[in-house]
Coordinates of C-alpha atoms and ligand atoms in Angstrom, one line a residue:
X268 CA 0.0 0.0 0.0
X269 CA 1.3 3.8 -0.6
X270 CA 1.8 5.5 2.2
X271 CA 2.5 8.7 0.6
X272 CA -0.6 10.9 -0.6
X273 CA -0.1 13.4 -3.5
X274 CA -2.8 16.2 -2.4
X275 CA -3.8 18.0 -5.8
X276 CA -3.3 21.1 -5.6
X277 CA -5.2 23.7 -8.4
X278 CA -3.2 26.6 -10.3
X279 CA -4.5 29.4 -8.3
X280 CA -5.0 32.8 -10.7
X281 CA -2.0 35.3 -9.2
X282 CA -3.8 37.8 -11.3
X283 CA -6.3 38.0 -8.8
X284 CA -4.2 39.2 -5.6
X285 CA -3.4 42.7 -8.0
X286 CA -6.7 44.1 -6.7
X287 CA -6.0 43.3 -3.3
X288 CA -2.0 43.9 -2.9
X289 CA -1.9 47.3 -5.7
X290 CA -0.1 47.2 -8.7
X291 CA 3.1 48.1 -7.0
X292 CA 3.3 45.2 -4.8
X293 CA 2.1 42.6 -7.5
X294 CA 4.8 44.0 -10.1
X295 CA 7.4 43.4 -7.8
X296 CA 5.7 39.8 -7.3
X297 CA 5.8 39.2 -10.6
X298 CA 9.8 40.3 -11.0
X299 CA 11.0 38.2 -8.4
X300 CA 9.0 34.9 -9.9
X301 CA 10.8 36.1 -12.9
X302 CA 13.9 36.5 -11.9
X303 CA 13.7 32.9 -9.8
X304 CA 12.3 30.9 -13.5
X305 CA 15.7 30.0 -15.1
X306 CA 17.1 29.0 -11.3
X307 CA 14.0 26.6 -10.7
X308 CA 14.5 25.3 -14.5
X309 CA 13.9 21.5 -15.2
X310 CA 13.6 21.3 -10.9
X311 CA 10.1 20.5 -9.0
X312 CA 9.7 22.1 -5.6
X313 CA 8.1 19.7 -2.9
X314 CA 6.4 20.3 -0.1
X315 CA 5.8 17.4 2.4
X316 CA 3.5 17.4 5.8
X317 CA 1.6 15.3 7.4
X318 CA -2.0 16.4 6.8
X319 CA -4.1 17.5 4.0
X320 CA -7.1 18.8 5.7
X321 CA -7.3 20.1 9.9
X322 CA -4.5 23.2 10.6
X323 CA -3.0 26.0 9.9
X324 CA -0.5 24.3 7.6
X325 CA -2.7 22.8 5.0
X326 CA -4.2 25.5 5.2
X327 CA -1.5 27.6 3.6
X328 CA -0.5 25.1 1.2
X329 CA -3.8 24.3 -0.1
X330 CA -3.5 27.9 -1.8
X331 CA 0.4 28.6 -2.2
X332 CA 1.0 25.2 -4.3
X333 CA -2.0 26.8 -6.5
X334 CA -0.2 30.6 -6.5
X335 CA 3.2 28.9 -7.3
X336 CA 1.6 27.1 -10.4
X337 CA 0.3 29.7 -11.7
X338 CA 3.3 31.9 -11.6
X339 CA 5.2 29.2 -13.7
X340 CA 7.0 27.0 -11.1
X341 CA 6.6 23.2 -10.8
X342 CA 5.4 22.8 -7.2
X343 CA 3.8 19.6 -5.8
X344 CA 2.3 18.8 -2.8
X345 CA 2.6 15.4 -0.6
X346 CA 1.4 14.1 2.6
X347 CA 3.0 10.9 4.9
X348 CA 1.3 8.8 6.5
X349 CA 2.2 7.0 10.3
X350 CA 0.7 5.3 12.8
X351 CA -0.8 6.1 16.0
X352 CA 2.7 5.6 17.8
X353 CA 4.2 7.7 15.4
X354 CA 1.6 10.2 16.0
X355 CA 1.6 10.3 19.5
X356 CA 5.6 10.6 19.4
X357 CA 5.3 13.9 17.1
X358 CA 2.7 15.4 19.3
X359 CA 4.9 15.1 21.8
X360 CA 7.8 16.7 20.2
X361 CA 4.8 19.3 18.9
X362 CA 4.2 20.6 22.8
X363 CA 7.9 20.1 23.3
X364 CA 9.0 22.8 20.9
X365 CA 5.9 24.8 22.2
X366 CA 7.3 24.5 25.6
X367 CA 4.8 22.1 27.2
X368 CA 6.4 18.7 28.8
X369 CA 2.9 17.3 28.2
X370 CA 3.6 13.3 27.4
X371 CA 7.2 14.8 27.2
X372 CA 9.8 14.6 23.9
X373 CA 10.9 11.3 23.0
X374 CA 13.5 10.3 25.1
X375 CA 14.5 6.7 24.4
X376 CA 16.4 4.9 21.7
X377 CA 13.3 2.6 20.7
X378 CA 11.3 5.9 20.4
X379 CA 13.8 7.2 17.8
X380 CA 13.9 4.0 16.2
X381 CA 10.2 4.2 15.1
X382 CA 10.6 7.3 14.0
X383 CA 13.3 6.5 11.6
X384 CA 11.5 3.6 10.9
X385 CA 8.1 4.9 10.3
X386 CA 10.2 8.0 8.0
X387 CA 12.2 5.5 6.3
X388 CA 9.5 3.5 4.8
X389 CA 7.6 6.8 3.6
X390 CA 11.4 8.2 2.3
X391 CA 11.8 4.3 0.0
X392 CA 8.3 6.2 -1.7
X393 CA 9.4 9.5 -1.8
X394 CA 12.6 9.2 -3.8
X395 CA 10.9 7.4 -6.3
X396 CA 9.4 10.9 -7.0
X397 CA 12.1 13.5 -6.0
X398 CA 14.7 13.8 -8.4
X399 CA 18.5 15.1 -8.2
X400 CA 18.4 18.7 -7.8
X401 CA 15.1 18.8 -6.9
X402 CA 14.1 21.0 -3.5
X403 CA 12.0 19.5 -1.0
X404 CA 10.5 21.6 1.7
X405 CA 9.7 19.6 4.9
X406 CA 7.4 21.1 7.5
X407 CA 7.5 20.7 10.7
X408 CA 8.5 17.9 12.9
X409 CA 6.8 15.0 11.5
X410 CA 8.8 15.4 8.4
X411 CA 12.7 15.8 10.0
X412 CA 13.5 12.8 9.7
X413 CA 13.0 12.4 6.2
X414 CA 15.8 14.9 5.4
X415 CA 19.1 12.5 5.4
X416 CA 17.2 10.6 2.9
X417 CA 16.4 13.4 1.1
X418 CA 19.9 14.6 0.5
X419 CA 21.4 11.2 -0.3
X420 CA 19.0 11.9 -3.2
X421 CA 20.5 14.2 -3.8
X422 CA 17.7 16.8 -3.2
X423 CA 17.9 20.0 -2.3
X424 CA 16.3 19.8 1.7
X425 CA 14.9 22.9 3.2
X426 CA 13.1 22.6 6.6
X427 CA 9.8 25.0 7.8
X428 CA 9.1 24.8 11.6
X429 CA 5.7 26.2 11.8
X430 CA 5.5 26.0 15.8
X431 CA 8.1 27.3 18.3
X432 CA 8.3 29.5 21.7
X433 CA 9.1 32.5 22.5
X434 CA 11.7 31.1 25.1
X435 CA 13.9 28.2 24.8
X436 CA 13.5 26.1 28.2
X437 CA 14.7 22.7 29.4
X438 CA 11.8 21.1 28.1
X439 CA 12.1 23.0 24.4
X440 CA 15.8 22.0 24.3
X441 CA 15.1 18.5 24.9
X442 CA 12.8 18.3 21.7
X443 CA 15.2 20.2 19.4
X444 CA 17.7 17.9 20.7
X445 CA 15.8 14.9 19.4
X446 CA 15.3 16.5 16.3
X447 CA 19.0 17.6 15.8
X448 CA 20.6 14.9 14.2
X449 CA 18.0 15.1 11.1
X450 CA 18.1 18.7 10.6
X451 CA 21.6 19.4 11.2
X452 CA 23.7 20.5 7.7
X453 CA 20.3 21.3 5.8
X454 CA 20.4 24.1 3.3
X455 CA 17.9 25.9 5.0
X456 CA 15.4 26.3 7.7
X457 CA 12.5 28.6 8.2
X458 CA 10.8 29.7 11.0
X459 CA 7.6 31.9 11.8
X460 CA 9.7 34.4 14.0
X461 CA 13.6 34.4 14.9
X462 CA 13.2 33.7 18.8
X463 CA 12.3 29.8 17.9
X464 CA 15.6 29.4 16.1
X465 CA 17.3 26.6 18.3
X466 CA 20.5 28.1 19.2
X467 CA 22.8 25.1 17.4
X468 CA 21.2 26.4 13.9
X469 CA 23.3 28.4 11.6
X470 CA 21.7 32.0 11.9
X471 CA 22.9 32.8 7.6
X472 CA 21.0 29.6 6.7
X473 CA 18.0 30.2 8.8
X474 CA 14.9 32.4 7.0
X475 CA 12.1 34.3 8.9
X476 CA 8.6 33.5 7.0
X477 CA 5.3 34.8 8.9
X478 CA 2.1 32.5 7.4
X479 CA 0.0 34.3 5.3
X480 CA -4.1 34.0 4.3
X481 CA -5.7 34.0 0.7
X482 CA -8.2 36.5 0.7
X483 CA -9.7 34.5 -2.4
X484 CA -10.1 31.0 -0.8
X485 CA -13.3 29.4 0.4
X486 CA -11.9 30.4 3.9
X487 CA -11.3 34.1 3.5
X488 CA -13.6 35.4 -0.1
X489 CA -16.2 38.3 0.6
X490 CA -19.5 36.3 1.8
X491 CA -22.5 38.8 1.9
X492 CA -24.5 38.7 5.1
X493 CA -27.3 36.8 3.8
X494 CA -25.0 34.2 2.6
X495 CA -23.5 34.2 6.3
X496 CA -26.9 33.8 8.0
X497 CA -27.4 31.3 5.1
X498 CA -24.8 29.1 5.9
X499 CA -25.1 29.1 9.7
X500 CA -28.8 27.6 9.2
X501 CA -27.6 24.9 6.8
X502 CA -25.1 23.3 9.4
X503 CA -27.2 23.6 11.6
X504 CA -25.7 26.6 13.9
X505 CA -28.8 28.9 14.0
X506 CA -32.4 27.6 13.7
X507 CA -34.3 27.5 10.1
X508 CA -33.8 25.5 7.0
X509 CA -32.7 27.2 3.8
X510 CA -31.1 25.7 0.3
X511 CA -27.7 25.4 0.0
X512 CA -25.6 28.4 0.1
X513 CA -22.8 28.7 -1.9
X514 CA -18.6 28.9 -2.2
X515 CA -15.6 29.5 -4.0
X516 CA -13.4 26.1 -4.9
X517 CA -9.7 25.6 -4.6
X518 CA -10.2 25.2 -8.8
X519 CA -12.4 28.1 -9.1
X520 CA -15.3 26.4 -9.3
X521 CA -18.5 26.8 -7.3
X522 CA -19.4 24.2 -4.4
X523 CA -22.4 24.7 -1.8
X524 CA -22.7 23.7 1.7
X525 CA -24.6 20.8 2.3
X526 CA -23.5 19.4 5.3
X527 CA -24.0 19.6 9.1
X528 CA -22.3 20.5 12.0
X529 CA -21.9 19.1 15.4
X530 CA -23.9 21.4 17.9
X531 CA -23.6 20.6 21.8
X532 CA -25.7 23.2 22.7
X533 CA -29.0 24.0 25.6
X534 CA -30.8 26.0 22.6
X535 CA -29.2 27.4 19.3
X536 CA -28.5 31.5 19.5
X537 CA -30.8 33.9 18.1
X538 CA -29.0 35.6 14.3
X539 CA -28.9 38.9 16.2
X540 CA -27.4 37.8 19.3
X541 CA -23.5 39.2 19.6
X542 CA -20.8 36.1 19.5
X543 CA -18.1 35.6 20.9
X544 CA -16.1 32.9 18.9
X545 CA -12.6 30.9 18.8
X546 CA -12.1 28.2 16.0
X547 CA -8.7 26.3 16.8
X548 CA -8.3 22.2 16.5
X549 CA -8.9 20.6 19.8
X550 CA -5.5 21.0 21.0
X551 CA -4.4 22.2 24.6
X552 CA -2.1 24.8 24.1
X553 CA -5.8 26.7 22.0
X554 CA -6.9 26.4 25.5
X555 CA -10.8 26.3 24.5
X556 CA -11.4 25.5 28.2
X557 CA -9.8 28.2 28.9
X558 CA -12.0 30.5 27.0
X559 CA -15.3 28.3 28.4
X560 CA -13.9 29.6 32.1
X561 CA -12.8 33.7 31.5
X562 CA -16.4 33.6 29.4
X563 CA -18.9 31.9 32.3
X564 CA -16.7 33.7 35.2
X565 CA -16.1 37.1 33.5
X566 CA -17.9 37.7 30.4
X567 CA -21.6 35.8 31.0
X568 CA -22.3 38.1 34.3
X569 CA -22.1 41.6 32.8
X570 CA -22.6 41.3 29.0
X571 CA -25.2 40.0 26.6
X572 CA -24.3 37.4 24.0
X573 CA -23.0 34.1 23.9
X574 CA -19.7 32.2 23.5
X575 CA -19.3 29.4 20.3
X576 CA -16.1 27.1 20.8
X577 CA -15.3 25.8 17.0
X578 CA -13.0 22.8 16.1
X579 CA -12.6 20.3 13.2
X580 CA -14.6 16.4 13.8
X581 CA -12.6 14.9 16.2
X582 CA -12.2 11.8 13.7
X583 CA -10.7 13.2 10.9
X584 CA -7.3 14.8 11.9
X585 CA -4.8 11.6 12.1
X586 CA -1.8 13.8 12.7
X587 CA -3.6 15.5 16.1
X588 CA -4.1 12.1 18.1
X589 CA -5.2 14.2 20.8
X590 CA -8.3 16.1 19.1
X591 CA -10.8 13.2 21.0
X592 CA -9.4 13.7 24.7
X593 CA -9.6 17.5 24.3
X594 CA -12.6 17.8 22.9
X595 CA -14.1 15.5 25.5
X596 CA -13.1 17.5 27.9
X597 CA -14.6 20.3 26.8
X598 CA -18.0 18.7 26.6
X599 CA -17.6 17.5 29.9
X600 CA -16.5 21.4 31.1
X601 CA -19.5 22.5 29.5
X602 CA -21.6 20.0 31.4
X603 CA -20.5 21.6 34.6
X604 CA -21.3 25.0 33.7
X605 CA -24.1 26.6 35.7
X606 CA -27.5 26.0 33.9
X607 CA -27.9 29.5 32.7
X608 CA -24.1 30.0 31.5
X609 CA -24.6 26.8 29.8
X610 CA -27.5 27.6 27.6
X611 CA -24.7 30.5 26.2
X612 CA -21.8 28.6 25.4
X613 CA -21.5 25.8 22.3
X614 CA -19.5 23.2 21.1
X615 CA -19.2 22.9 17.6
X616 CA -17.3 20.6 15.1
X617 CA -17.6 21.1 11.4
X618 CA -16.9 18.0 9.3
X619 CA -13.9 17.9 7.0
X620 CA -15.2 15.7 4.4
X621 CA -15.4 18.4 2.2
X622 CA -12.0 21.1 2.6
X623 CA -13.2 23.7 0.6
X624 CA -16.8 23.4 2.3
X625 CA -15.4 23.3 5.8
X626 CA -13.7 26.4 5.1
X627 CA -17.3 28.1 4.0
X628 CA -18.6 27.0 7.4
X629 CA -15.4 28.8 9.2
X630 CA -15.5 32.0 7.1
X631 CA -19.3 32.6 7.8
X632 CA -18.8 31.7 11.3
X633 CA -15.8 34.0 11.6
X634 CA -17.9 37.1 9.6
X635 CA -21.1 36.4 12.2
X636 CA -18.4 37.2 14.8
X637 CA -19.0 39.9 17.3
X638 CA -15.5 39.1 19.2
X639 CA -13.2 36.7 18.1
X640 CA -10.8 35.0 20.9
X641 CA -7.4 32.9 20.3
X642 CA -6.7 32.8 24.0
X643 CA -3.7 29.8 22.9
X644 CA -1.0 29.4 26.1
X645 CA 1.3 28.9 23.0
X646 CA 1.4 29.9 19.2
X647 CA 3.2 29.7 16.3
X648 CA 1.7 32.1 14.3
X649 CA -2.0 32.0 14.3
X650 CA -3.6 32.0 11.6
X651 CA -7.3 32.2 13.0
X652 CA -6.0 35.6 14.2
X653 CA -5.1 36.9 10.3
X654 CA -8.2 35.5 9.2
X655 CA -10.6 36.8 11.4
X656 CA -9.0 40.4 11.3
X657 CA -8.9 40.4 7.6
X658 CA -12.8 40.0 7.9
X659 CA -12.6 42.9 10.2
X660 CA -12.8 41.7 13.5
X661 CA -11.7 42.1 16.4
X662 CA -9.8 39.7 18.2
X663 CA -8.7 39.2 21.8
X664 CA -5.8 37.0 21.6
X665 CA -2.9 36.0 23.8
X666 CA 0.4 38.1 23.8
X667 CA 2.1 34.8 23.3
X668 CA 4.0 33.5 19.5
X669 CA 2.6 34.9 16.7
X670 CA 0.0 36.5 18.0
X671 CA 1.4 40.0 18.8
X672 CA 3.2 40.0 15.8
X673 CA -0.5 40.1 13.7
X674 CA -2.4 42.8 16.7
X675 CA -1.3 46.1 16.5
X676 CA -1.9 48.5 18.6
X677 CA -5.8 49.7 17.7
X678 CA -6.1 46.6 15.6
X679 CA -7.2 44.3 18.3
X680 CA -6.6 43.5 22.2
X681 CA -3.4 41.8 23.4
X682 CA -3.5 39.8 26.7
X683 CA -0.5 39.6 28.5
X684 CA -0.5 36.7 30.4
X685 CA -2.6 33.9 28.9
X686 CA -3.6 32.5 32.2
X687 CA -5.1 36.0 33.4
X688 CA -9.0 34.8 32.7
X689 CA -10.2 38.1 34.3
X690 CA -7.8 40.4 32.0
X691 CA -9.3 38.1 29.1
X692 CA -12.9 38.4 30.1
X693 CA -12.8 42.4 30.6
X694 CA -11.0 42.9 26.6
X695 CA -14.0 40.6 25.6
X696 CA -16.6 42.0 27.8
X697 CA -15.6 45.8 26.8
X698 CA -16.1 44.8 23.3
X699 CA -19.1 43.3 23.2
X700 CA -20.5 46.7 25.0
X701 CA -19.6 48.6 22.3
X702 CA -20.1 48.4 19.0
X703 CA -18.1 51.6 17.9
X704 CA -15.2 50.1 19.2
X705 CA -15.7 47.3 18.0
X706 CA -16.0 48.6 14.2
X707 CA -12.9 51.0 14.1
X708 CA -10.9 48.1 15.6
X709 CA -12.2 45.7 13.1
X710 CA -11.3 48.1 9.8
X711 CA -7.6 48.6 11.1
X712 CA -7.3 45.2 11.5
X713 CA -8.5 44.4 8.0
X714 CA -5.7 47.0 6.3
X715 CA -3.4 45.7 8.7
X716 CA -3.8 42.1 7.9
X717 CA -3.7 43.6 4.1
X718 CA -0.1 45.4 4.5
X719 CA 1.2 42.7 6.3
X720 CA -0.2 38.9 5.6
X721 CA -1.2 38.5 2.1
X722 CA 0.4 35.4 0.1
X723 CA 2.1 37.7 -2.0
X724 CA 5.1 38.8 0.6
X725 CA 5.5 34.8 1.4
X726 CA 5.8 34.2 -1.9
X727 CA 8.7 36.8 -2.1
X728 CA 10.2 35.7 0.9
X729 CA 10.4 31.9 -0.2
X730 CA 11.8 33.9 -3.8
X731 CA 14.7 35.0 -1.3
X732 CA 14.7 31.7 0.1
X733 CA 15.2 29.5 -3.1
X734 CA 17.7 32.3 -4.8
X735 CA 20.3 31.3 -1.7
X736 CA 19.1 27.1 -1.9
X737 CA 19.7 24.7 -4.6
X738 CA 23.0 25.0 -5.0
Ligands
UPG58 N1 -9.7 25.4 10.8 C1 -10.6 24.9 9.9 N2 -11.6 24.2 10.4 C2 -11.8 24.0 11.7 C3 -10.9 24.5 12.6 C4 -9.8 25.2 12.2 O1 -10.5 25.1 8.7 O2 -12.8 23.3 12.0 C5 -8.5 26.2 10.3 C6 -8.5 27.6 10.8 O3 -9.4 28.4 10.1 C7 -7.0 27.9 10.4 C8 -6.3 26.6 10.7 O4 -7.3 25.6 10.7 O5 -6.9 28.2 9.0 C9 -5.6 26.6 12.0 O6 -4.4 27.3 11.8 P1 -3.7 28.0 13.0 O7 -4.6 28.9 13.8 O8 -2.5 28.7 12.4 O9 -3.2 26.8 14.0 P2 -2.5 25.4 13.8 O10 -3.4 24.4 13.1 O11 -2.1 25.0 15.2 O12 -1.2 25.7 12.9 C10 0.2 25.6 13.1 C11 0.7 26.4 14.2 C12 0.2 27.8 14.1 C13 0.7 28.4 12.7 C14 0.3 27.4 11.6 C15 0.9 27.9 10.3 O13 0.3 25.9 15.5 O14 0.6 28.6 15.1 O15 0.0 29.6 12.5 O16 0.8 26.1 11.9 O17 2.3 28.1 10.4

């Protein structure tokens, strides 16, 4: 059986991101694809993760493989598989690097052995496909160890870390150490922000690349408020049947959204009742609970509206073996709650059957926002934070990872210590009491998420990136 998963990815019209960027920023796009061409001649660029659908990574690739296309460059997209061990061992290493001992790095020899193991037999596919002189970018953890196969290749191995903290610690050390011996003498490594770096990396052959969103994708397009309300009565969200609404595709084409969600709920909300909403996977460092507690202790008592927590199905996301446990948990938080807090606060999961139609369902839950929350105890980057600014709203997130590198001052509310559930509740309270605020905060975000985290500047920073690589 394969174990590798090519995860088709459709050219993406460039032309498109002109309108959104100006013609100054989209000329210089455009020059530095074209300057990159004759370098990238005759090779394929390769991105390989470890899930097609669920997190911030697919995410981003599911619409820069489709931008890279279309700007001329051969650019292909695969996905490993492992099993549960496998899994549990990268989650591990995953809160490691985050700076959470949680089930702790891998520590022993026979743990490292199944990693190799479990990367070797997915490498024996993978050079079948990569060819000399080829570049292969490996993200994140899972992938390491696929590198010294790689480059016996004779492929070109750049490494993306999309995770990290803000201070190395015992417990981060430990996990880069595990991961040392696979990434050391790689041509290149990139990181969200600088501070992750472990300090044994060459700082000349290390890159800083913030994520980005596609305003165009089914995730981010302009969706008109009836659509919105549309959507959220089709999964089931708010009460009221309607046809299905519709969405853009990954290939340009139209899909709707048919399916359901998940609701744990008392009684569905009201379509004019103010929301506050985080969407994250089920993972502990999103800290949903957290945001269940600050909203019943802090918010509930002294402002109107209600509180939706949002995560993928449980089921779906093999690389996250610890969606289930979490999400559990959260239903049985919820149980807890006082009756009349807990007729204000759901638990939703959207199905992921469908990418492109799961991303509809975020996008119109993200636009029926009042208050968006990413109240993570750790964060790479964040994406839920661009996304739901570039809609313009305003979002209450942790001063932690990526997250005050996307808030601004005026653009949205910074909480200093992630733990503080009273600081959290009065940001989130104060907004939801006014609505002014609420809308000057939301338009700077937008223009900020605009100047700052549009596809086009990644694409010129991985042009930077592969002008230095390949030899
Ligand atoms: N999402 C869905 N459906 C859901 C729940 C989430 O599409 O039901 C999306 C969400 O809209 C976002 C993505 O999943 O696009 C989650 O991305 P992000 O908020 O960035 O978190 P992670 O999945 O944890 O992604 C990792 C890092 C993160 C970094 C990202 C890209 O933890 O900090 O921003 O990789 O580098």
């Amino acid at each position: 059986m394969s174990l590798l998963r090519t995860v088709p990815a459709e050219r993406r019209p460039i032309a498109a991101l002109e309108s959104v960027v100006g013609p100054e920023r989209y000329t210089r796009l455009l020059a530095a694809a074209h300057a990159l061409r004759p370098r990238l001649a005759g090779r394929t660029i390769w991105n390989v993760n470890s899930t097609a659908v669920g997190g911030g990574v697919a995410e981003m690739l599911q619409t820069l493989v489709g931008y890279g296309q279309d700007l001329g460059i051969v650019i292909r997209w695969v996905v490993i598989s492992g099993d549960p061990a496998f899994f549990a061992l990268t989650k591990g290493l995953h809160n490691a690097l985050h700076g959470f001992a949680g089930s702790g790095p891998p520590a022993g020899p026979a743990e490292a052995a199944h990693y190799e193991q479990v990367l070797a037999d997915n490498a024996a596919e993978l050079v079948d496909l990569v060819r000399p002189g080829d570049m292969v970018l490996l993200h994140d953890p899972q992938t390491a160890g696929l590198a010294p196969w790689l480059r016996r290749a004779g492929a070109h191995v750049v490494w993306r870390c999309h995770i990290g903290a803000d201070e190395h610690s015992a417990v981060t050390l430990a996990g880069w150490e595990f991961l040392r011996p696979y990434l050391t003498g790689l041509e290149g490594y990139v990181f969200s922000r600088r501070r992750y770096v472990p300090p044994w990396l060459p700082a000349a052959a290390v890159e800083v690349i913030p994520p980005s969103i596609d305003p165009f994708s089914a995730k981010n397009e302009d969706m008109s408020d009836g659509t919105v309300q549309a959507v959220l009565r089709r999964i089931g969200f708010l009460d009221g049947a309607v046809a299905p609404p519709p969405f853009v595709r990954r290939d340009g084409h139209r899909g709707e959204v048919v399916r359901r969600a998940a609701v744990v709920a008392d009684r569905l909300p009201g379509p004019d009742e103010p929301m506050l909403l985080q969407v994250s996977r089920w993972d502990r460092l999103k800290d949903m609970g957290g945001v269940l507690h600050g909203f019943a202790a802090h918010v509930a008592p002294e402002a109107d509206g209600y509180l939706a927590l949002v995560g993928p199905s449980v089921a779906t996301v093999a690389d996250d073996p610890e969606g289930a446990a979490v999400y559990a948990e959260c239903v049985r938080q919820w149980q807890d709650l006082p009756a009349a807090v807990r007729a204000r606060v759901m638990l939703v999961t959207l199905p992921l059957d469908d990418v492109d139609e799961n991303a509809a369902m975020v996008n119109a839950l993200q636009r029926h926002a009042a208050v968006v929350a990413q109240k993570s105890l750790a964060e790479g980057f964040g994406l839920t934070v661009a996304e739901a600014m570039w809609k313009g709203r305003p979002v209450v997130g942790s001063a932690v990872g990526g997250i005050p590198d996307q808030i601004a001052a005026g653009t949205g509310v910074l909480v200093g210590d992630p733990a503080d559930l009273a600081a959290f509740g009065a940001a989130v309270r104060d907004l939801l009491r006014d609505p002014a605020a609420r809308e000057a905060m939301g338009a700077a975000a937008h223009e900020h998420i605009r100047a700052e985290f549009v596809g086009d500047q990644h694409l010129m920073r991985y042009a930077r990136l592969f002008t230095r690589v390949g030899g």
